Short mmCIF file of C-alpha atoms in Angstrom, two decimals:
data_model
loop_
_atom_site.label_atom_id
_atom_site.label_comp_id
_atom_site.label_asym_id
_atom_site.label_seq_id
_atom_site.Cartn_x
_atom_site.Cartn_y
_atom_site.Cartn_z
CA UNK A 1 0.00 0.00 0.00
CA UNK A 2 0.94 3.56 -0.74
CA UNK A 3 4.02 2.40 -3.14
CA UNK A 4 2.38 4.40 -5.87
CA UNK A 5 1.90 7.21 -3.76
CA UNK A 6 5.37 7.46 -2.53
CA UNK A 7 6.66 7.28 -5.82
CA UNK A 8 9.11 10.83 -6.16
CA UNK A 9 7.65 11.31 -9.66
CA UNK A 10 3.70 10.74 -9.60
CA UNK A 11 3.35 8.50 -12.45
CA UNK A 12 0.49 8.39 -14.86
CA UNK A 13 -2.45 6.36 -12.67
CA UNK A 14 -1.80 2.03 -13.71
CA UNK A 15 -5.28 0.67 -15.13
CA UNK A 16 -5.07 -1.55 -12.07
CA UNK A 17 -6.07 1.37 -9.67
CA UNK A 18 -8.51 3.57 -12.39
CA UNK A 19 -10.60 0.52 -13.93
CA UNK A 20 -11.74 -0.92 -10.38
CA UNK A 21 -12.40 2.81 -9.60
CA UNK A 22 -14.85 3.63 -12.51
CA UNK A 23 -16.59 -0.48 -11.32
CA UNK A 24 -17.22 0.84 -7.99
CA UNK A 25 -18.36 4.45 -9.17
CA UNK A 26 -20.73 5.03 -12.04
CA UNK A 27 -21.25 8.52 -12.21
CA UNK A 28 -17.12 8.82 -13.11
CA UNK A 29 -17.89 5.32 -15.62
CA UNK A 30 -20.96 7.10 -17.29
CA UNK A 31 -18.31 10.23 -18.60
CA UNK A 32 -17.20 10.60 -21.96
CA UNK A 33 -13.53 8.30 -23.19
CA UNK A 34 -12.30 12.05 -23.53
CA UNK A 35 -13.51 13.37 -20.00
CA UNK A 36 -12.36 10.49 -18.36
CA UNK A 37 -9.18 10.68 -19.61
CA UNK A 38 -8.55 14.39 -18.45
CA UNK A 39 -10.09 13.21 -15.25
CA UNK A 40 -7.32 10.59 -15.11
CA UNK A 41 -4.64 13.30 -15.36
CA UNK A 42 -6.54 15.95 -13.06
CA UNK A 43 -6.18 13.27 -10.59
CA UNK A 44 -2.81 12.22 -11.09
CA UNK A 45 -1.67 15.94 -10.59
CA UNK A 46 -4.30 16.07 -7.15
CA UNK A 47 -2.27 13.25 -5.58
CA UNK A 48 0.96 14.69 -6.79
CA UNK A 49 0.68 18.09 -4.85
CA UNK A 50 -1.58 16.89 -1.78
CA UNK A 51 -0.85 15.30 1.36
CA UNK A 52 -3.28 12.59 3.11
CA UNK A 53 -3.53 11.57 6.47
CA UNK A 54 -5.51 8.73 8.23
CA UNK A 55 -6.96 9.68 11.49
CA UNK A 56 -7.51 6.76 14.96
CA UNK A 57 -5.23 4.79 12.55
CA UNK A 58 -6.89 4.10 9.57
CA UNK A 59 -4.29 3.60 6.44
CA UNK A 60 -5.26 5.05 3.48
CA UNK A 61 -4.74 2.82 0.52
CA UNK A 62 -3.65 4.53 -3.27
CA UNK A 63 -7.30 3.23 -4.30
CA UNK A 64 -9.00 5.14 -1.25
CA UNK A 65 -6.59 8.35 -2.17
CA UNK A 66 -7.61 8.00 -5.84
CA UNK A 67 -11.62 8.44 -5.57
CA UNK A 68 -10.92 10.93 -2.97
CA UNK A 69 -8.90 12.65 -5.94
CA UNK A 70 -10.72 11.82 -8.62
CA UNK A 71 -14.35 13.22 -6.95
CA UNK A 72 -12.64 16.43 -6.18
CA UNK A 73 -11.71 17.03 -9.40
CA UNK A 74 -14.82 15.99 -10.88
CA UNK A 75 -16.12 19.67 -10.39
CA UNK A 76 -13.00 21.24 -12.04
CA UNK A 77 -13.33 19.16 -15.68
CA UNK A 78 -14.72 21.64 -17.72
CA UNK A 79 -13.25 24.85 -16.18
CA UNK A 80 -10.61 26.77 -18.39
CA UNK A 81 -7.43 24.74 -17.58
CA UNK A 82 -5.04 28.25 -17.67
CA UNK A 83 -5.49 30.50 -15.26
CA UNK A 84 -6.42 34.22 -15.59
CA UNK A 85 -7.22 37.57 -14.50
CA UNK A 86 -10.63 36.40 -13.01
CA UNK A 87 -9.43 32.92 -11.81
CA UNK A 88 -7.48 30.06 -11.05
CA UNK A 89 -6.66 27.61 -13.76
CA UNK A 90 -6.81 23.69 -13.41
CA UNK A 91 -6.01 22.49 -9.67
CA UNK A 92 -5.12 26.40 -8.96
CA UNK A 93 -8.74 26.58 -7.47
CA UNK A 94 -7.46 23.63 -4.48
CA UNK A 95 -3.86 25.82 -4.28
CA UNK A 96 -4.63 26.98 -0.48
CA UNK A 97 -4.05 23.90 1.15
CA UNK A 98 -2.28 20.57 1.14
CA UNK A 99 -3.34 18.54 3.55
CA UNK A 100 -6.54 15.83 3.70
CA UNK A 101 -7.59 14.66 6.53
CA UNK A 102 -9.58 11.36 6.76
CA UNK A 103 -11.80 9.82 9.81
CA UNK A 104 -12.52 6.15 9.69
CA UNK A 105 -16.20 8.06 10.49
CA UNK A 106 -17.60 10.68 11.59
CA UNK A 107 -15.33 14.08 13.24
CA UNK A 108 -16.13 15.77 16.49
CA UNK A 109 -14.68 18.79 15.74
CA UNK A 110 -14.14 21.43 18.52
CA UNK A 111 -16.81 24.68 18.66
CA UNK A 112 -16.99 27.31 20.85
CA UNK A 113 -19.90 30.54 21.15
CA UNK A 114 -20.62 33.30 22.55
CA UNK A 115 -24.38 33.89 24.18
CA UNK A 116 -25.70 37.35 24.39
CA UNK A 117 -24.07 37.74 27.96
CA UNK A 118 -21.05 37.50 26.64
CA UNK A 119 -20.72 34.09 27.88
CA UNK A 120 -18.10 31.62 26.16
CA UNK A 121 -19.33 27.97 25.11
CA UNK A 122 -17.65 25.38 24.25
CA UNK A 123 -19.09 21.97 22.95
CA UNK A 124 -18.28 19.39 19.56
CA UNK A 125 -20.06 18.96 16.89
CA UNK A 126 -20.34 15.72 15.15
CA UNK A 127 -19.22 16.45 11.31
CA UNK A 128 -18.69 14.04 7.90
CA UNK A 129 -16.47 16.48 6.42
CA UNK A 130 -15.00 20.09 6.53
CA UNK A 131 -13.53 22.76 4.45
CA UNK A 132 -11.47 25.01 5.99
CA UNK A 133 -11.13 28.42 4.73
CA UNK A 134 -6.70 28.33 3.76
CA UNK A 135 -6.61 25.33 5.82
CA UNK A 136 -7.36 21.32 5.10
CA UNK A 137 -10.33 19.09 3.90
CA UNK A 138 -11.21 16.98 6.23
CA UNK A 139 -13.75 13.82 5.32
CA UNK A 140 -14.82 10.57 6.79
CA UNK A 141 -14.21 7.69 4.90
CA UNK A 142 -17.37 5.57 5.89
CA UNK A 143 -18.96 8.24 3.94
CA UNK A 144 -16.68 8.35 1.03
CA UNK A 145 -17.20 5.08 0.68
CA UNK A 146 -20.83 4.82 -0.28
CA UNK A 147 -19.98 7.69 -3.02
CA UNK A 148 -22.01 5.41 -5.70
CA UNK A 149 -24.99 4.49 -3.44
CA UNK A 150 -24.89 8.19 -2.44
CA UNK A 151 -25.67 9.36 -5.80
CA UNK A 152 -28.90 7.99 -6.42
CA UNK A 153 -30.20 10.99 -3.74
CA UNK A 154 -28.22 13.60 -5.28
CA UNK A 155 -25.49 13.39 -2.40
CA UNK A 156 -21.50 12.93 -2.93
CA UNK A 157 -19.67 13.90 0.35
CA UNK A 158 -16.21 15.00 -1.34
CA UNK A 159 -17.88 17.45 -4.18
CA UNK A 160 -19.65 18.82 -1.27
CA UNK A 161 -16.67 19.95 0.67
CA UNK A 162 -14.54 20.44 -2.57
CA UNK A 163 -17.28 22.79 -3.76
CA UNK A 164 -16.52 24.94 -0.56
CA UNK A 165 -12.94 25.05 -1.45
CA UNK A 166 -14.08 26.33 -4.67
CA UNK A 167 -16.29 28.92 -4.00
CA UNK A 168 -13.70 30.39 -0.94
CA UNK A 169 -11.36 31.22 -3.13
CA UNK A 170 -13.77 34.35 -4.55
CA UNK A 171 -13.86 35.13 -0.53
CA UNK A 172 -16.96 36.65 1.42
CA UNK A 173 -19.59 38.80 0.18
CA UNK A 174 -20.20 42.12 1.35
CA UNK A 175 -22.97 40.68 3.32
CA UNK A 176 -21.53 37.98 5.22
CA UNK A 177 -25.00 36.48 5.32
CA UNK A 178 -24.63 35.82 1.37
CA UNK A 179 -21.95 33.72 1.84
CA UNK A 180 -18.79 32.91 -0.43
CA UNK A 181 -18.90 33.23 -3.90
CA UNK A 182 -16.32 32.56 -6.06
CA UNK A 183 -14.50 34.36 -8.29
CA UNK A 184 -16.46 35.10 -11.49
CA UNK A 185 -15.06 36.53 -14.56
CA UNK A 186 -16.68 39.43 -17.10
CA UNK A 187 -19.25 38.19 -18.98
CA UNK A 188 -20.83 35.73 -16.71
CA UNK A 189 -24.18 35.21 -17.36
CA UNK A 190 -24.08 38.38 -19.89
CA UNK A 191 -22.48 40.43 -17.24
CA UNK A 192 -19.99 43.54 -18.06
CA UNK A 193 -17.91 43.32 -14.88
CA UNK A 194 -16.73 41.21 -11.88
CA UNK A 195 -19.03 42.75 -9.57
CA UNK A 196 -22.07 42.52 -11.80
CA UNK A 197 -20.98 38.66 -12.15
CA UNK A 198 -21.28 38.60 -8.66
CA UNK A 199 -24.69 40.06 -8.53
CA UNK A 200 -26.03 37.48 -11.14
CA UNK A 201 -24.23 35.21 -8.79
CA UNK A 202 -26.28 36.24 -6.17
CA UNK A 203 -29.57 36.79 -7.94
CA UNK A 204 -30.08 33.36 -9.50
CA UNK A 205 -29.11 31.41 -6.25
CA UNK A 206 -30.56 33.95 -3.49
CA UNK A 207 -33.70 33.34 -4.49
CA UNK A 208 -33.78 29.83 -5.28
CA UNK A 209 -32.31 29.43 -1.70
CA UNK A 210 -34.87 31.09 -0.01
CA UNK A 211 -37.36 29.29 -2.01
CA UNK A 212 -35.60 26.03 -1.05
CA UNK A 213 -35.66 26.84 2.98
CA UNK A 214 -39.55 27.29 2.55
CA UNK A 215 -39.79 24.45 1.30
CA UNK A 216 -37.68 22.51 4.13
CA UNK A 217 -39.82 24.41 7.04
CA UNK A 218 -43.56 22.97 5.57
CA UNK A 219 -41.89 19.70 5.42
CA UNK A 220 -40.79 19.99 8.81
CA UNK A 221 -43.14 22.17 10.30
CA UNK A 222 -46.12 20.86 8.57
CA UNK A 223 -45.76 17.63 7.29
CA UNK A 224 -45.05 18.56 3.71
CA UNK A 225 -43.88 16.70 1.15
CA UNK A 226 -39.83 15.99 1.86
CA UNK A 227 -37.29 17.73 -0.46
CA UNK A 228 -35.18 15.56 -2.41
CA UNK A 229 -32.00 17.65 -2.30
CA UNK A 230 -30.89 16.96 1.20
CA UNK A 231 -32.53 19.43 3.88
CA UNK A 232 -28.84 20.44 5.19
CA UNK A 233 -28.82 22.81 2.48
CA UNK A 234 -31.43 25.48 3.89
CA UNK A 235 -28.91 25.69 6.69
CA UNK A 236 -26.79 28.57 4.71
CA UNK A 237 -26.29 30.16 1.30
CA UNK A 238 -22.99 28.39 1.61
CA UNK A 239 -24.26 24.91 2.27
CA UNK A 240 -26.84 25.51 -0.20
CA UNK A 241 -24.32 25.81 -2.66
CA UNK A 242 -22.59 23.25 -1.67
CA UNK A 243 -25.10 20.78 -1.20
CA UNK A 244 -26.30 21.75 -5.18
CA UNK A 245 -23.13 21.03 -6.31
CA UNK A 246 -23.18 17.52 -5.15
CA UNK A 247 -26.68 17.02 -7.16
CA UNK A 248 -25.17 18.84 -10.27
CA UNK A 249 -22.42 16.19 -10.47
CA UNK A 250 -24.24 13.11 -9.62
CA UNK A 251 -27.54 13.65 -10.94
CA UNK A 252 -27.52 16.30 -13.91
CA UNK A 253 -30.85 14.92 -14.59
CA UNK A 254 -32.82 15.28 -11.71
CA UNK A 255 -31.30 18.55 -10.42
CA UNK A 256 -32.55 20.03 -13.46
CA UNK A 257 -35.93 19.03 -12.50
CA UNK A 258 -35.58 20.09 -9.41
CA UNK A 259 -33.92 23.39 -9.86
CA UNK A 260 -34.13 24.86 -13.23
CA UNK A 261 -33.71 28.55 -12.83
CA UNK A 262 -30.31 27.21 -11.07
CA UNK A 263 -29.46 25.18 -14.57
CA UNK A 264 -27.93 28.53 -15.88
CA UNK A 265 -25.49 29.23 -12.87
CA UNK A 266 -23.89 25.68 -12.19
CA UNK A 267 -23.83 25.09 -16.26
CA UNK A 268 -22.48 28.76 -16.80
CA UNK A 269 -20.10 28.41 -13.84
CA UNK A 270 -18.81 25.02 -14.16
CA UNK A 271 -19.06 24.59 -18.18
CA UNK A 272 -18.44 28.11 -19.52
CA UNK A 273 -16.95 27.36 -22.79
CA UNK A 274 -16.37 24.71 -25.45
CA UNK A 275 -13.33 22.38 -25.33
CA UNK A 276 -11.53 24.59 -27.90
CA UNK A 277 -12.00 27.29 -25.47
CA UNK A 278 -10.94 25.53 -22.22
#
């Protein structure tokens, strides 16, 4: 285990580690020969330039590494491959960190508030995963590992947090309330300028947020039908997001359904040109 991995030079991924990775997950299979194969490389770079680390002893194997790698750079496929003015290029948008940090389950991570009285709490919070703003991913692998059963509800734990790497690197919104956004070039969805980019940004998924919360509360609150995108997403405009991006990748299909004022930010955000173009 790990003698690919340690390898000075990454070399290109063997056959012996990709094929039983597109077997045991079918929405990387189901790609085009051609998107599969830039996949392949995305990944081979990921593993290159990152560092992983098994938590309470777990040893992570080059196959576990690999569809950790090759789900975080699902997202990144069809996004120009050179960076520019606007943004990073290729694995530029995961250049703020190194490290990933895996749980055999799930993370109590360490919280702390502050009440009204100016009180200090602190408690844990149980977590699968986190991004952390210039810092590491962290994920747990029992999740990881049911990436392909996952899918069938629109849920894929690594694009999740990988889509929060993404979108930090356009940093917070004036309002802190909106959330992260990331950086958007001229011309985005017709727009003359970065910051009107950012405010078509804001006013295709604002809405369809707040829609999506109202949704959650009369299925909570008063035994409405359940959503099928997973409820954790009315918790923010950032886990919204994040939580969208997950269906996007897994289940073009059905998010589309679901969400089709949305269909014009994910598709103009995550497939803005051509190939010729990329």
């Amino acid at each position: 285990m790990w003698d690919w991995l340690r390898a000075k030079r990454q070399p290109p991924i063997p056959d012996a580690l990709w094929q039983p990775l597109l077997a045991r997950h079918r929405f990387l299979a189901e790609l085009p020969a051609h998107d599969q194969l830039y996949l392949r490389e995305l990944s081979r770079q990921f593993l290159a330039h990152k560092e992983f680390h098994g938590a309470h002893g777990l040893q992570i194997s080059d196959g576990m590494a690999l569809a950790i790698a090759a789900q975080a750079c699902l997202p990144l496929l069809y996004l120009p491959r050179k960076a520019t003015r606007w943004q990073p290029g290729g694995l530029g948008w995961y250049g703020d960190f190194v490290g990933i940090n895996v749980y055999p389950g799930e993370v109590l991570a360490g919280r702390e508030s502050v009440d009204d009285a100016g009180v200090v709490h602190r408690y844990r919070e149980a977590l699968l995963g986190e991004a952390m703003d210039g810092g590491p991913v962290v994920l747990s692998w029992v999740d990881v590992a049911q990436a392909d059963a996952s899918a069938a509800q629109g849920t894929n734990l690594v694009i999740h947090e990988f889509a929060h790497k993404i979108a930090m690197q356009g940093g917070l919104a004036d309002d802190e309330e909106l959330g992260y956004c990331p950086p958007l070039p001229p011309g985005f969805l017709g727009s003359r300028s970065a910051r009107a980019a950012v405010a078509a940004w804001y006013g295709l998924l604002q809405p369809a947020y707040e829609g999506f919360r109202e949704q959650v509360i009369i299925a909570e609150r008063f035994s409405g039908p359940p959503t099928w995108l997973d409820p954790y997403a009315a918790e923010s405009m950032d886990e919204f997001f994040a939580v969208a991006c997950e269906a996007y990748w897994v289940q073009r299909a059905r998010f589309a359904q679901e969400f089709p004022s949305l269909m014009p930010l994910m598709d103009g955000f995550f497939r803005p040109g051509s190939a010729e173009n990329l």
